[in-house]
mmCIF file of C-alpha atoms in Angstrom:
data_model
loop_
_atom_site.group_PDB
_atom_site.id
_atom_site.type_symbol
_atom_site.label_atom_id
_atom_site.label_comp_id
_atom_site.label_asym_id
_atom_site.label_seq_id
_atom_site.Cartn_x
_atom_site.Cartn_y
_atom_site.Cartn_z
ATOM 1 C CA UNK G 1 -58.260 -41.703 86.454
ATOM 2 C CA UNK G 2 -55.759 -41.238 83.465
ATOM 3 C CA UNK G 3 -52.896 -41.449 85.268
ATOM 4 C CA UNK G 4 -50.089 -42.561 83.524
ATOM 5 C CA UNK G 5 -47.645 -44.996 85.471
ATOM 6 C CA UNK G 6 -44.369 -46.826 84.364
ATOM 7 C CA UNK G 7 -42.580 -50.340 85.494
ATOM 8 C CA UNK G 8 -40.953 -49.197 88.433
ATOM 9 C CA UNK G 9 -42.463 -46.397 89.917
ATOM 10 C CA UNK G 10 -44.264 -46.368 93.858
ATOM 11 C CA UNK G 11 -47.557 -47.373 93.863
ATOM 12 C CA UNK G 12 -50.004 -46.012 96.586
ATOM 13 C CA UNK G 13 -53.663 -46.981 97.511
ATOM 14 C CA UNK G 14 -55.492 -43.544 97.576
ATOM 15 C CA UNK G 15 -57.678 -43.832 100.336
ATOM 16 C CA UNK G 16 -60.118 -40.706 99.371
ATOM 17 C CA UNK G 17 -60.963 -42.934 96.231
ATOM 18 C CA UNK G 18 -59.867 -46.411 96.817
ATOM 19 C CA UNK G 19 -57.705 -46.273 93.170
ATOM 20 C CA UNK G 20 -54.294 -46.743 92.697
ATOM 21 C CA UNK G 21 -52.190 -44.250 91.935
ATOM 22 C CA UNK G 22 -48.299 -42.846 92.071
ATOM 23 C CA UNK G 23 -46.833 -41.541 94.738
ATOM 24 C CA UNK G 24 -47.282 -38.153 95.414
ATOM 25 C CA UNK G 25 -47.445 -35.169 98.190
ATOM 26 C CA UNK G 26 -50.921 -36.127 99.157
ATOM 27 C CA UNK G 27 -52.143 -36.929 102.990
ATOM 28 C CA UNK G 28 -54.155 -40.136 101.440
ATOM 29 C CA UNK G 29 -51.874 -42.230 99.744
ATOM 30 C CA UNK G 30 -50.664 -45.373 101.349
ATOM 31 C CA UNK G 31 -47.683 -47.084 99.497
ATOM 32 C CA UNK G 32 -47.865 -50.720 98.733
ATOM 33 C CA UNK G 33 -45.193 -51.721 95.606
ATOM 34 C CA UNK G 34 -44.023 -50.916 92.428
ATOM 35 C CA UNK G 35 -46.338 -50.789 89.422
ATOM 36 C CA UNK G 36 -45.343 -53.617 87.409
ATOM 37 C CA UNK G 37 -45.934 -52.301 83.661
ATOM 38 C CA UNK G 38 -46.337 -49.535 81.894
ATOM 39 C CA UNK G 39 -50.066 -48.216 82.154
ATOM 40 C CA UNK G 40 -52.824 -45.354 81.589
ATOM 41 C CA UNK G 41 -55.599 -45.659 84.216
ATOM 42 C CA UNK G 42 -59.490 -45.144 83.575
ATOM 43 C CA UNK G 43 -60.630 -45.345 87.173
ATOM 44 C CA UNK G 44 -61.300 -49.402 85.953
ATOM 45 C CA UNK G 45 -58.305 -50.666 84.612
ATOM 46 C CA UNK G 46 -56.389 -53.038 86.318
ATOM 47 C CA UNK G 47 -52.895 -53.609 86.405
ATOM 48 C CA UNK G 48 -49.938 -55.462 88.438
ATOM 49 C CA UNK G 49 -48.506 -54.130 90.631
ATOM 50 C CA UNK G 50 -45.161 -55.825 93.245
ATOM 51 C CA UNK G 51 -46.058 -55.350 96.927
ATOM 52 C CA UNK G 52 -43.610 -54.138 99.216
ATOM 53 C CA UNK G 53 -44.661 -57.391 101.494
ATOM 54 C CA UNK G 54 -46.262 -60.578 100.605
ATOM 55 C CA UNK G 55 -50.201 -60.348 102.040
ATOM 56 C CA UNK G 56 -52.281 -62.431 102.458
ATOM 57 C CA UNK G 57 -56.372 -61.739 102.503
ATOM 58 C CA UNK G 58 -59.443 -63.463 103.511
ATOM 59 C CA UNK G 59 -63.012 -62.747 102.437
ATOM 60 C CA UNK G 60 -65.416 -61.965 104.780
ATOM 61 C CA UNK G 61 -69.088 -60.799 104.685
ATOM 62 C CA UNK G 62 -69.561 -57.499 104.535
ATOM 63 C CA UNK G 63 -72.119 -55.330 107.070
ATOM 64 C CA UNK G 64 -75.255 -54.729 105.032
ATOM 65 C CA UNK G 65 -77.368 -53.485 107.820
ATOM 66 C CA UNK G 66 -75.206 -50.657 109.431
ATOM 67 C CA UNK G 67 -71.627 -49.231 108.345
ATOM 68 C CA UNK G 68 -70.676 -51.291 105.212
ATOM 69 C CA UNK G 69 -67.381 -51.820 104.211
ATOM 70 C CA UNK G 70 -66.833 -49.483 100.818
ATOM 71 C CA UNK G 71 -64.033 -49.106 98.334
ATOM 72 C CA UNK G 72 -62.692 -45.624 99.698
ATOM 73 C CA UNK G 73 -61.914 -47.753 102.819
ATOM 74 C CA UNK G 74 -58.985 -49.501 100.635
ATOM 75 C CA UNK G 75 -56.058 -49.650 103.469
ATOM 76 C CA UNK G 76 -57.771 -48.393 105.879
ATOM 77 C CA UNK G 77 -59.079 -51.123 109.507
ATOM 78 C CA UNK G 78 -62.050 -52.794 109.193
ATOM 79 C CA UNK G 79 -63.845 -54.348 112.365
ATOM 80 C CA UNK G 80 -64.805 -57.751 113.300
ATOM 81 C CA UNK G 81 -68.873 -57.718 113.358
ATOM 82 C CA UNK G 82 -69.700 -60.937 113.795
ATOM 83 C CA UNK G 83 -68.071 -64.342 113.501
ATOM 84 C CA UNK G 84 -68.441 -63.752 108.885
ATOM 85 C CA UNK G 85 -68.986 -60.160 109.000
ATOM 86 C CA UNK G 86 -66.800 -57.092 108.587
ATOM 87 C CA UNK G 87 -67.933 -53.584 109.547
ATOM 88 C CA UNK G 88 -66.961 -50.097 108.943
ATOM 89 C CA UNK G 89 -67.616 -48.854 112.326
ATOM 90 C CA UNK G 90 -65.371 -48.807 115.037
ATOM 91 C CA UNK G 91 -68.041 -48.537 117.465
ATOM 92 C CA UNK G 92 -66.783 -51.116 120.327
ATOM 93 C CA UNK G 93 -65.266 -53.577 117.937
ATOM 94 C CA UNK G 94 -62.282 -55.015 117.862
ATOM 95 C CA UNK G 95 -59.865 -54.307 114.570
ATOM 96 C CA UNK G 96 -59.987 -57.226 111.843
ATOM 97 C CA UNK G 97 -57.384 -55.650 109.655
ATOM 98 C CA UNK G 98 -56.385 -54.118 106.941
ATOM 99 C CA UNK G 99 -59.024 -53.822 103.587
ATOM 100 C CA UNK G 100 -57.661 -54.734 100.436
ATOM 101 C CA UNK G 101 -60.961 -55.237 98.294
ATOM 102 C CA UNK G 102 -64.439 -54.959 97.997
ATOM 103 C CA UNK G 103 -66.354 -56.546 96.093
ATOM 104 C CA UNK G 104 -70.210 -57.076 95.905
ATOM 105 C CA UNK G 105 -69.923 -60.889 95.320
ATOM 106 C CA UNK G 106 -67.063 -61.893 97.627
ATOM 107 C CA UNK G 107 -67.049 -59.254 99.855
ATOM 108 C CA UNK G 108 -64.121 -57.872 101.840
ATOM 109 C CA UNK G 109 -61.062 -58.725 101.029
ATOM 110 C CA UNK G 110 -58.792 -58.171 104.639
ATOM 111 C CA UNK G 111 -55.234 -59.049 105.928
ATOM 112 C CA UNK G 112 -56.099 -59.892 109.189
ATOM 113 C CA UNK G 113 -54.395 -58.351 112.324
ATOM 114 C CA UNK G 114 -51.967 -60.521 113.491
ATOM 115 C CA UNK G 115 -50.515 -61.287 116.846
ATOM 116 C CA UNK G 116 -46.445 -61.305 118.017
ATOM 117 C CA UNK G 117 -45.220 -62.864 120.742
ATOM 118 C CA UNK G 118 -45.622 -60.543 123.002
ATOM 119 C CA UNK G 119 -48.919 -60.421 123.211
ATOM 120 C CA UNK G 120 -49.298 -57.468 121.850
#
């Protein structure tokens, strides 16, 4: 809320709010890009913004009978559920990835954890 970014400058997912925001001294921020305009946030605004890497997210269900998925979980895991479901809980399940949006209508937005060759 009314911060006040320029083209150019780090942009961070705060994960105590699940708003964008600059870069800062903060133990919540998670960096992502570069904001890609000039811009005044209102805690609703949206803006563009250059990712570091290329993502790419898939919409899932999200848990409406236990630990939902909620915006202050922006970069943060999620879990896998069920076989269309995302949870909050880590409770014996396995890590779906990463949360990049949630949304009442879609619902959660994840890059999903991917697998090298090492089976790792």
């Amino acid at each position: 809320n009314a911060v006040v970014v320029e083209k150019g400058e780090m942009c961070c997912v705060d994960t105590a709010t699940g708003l964008l925001t600059l870069g800062a001294t903060s133990a919540t921020l998670r960096p992502i890009g570069y904001f890609e305009d000039d811009a005044t946030g209102d805690g609703t605004a949206t803006t563009r913004v250059r990712l570091f890497d290329e993502i790419r997210v898939h919409w899932w269900d999200n848990d409406t009978g236990g630990t939902p998925v909620v915006a202050t979980d922006l970069g943060n895991l999620c879990y896998v559920l069920d076989d269309r479901t995302v949870t909050g809980d880590p409770t014996g399940a396995s890590a779906a990835g990463r949360v990049w949006g949630v949304n009442t209508t879609n619902g959660v937005a994840v890059e999903m954890v991917g697998f090298d060759d090492s089976g790792a």
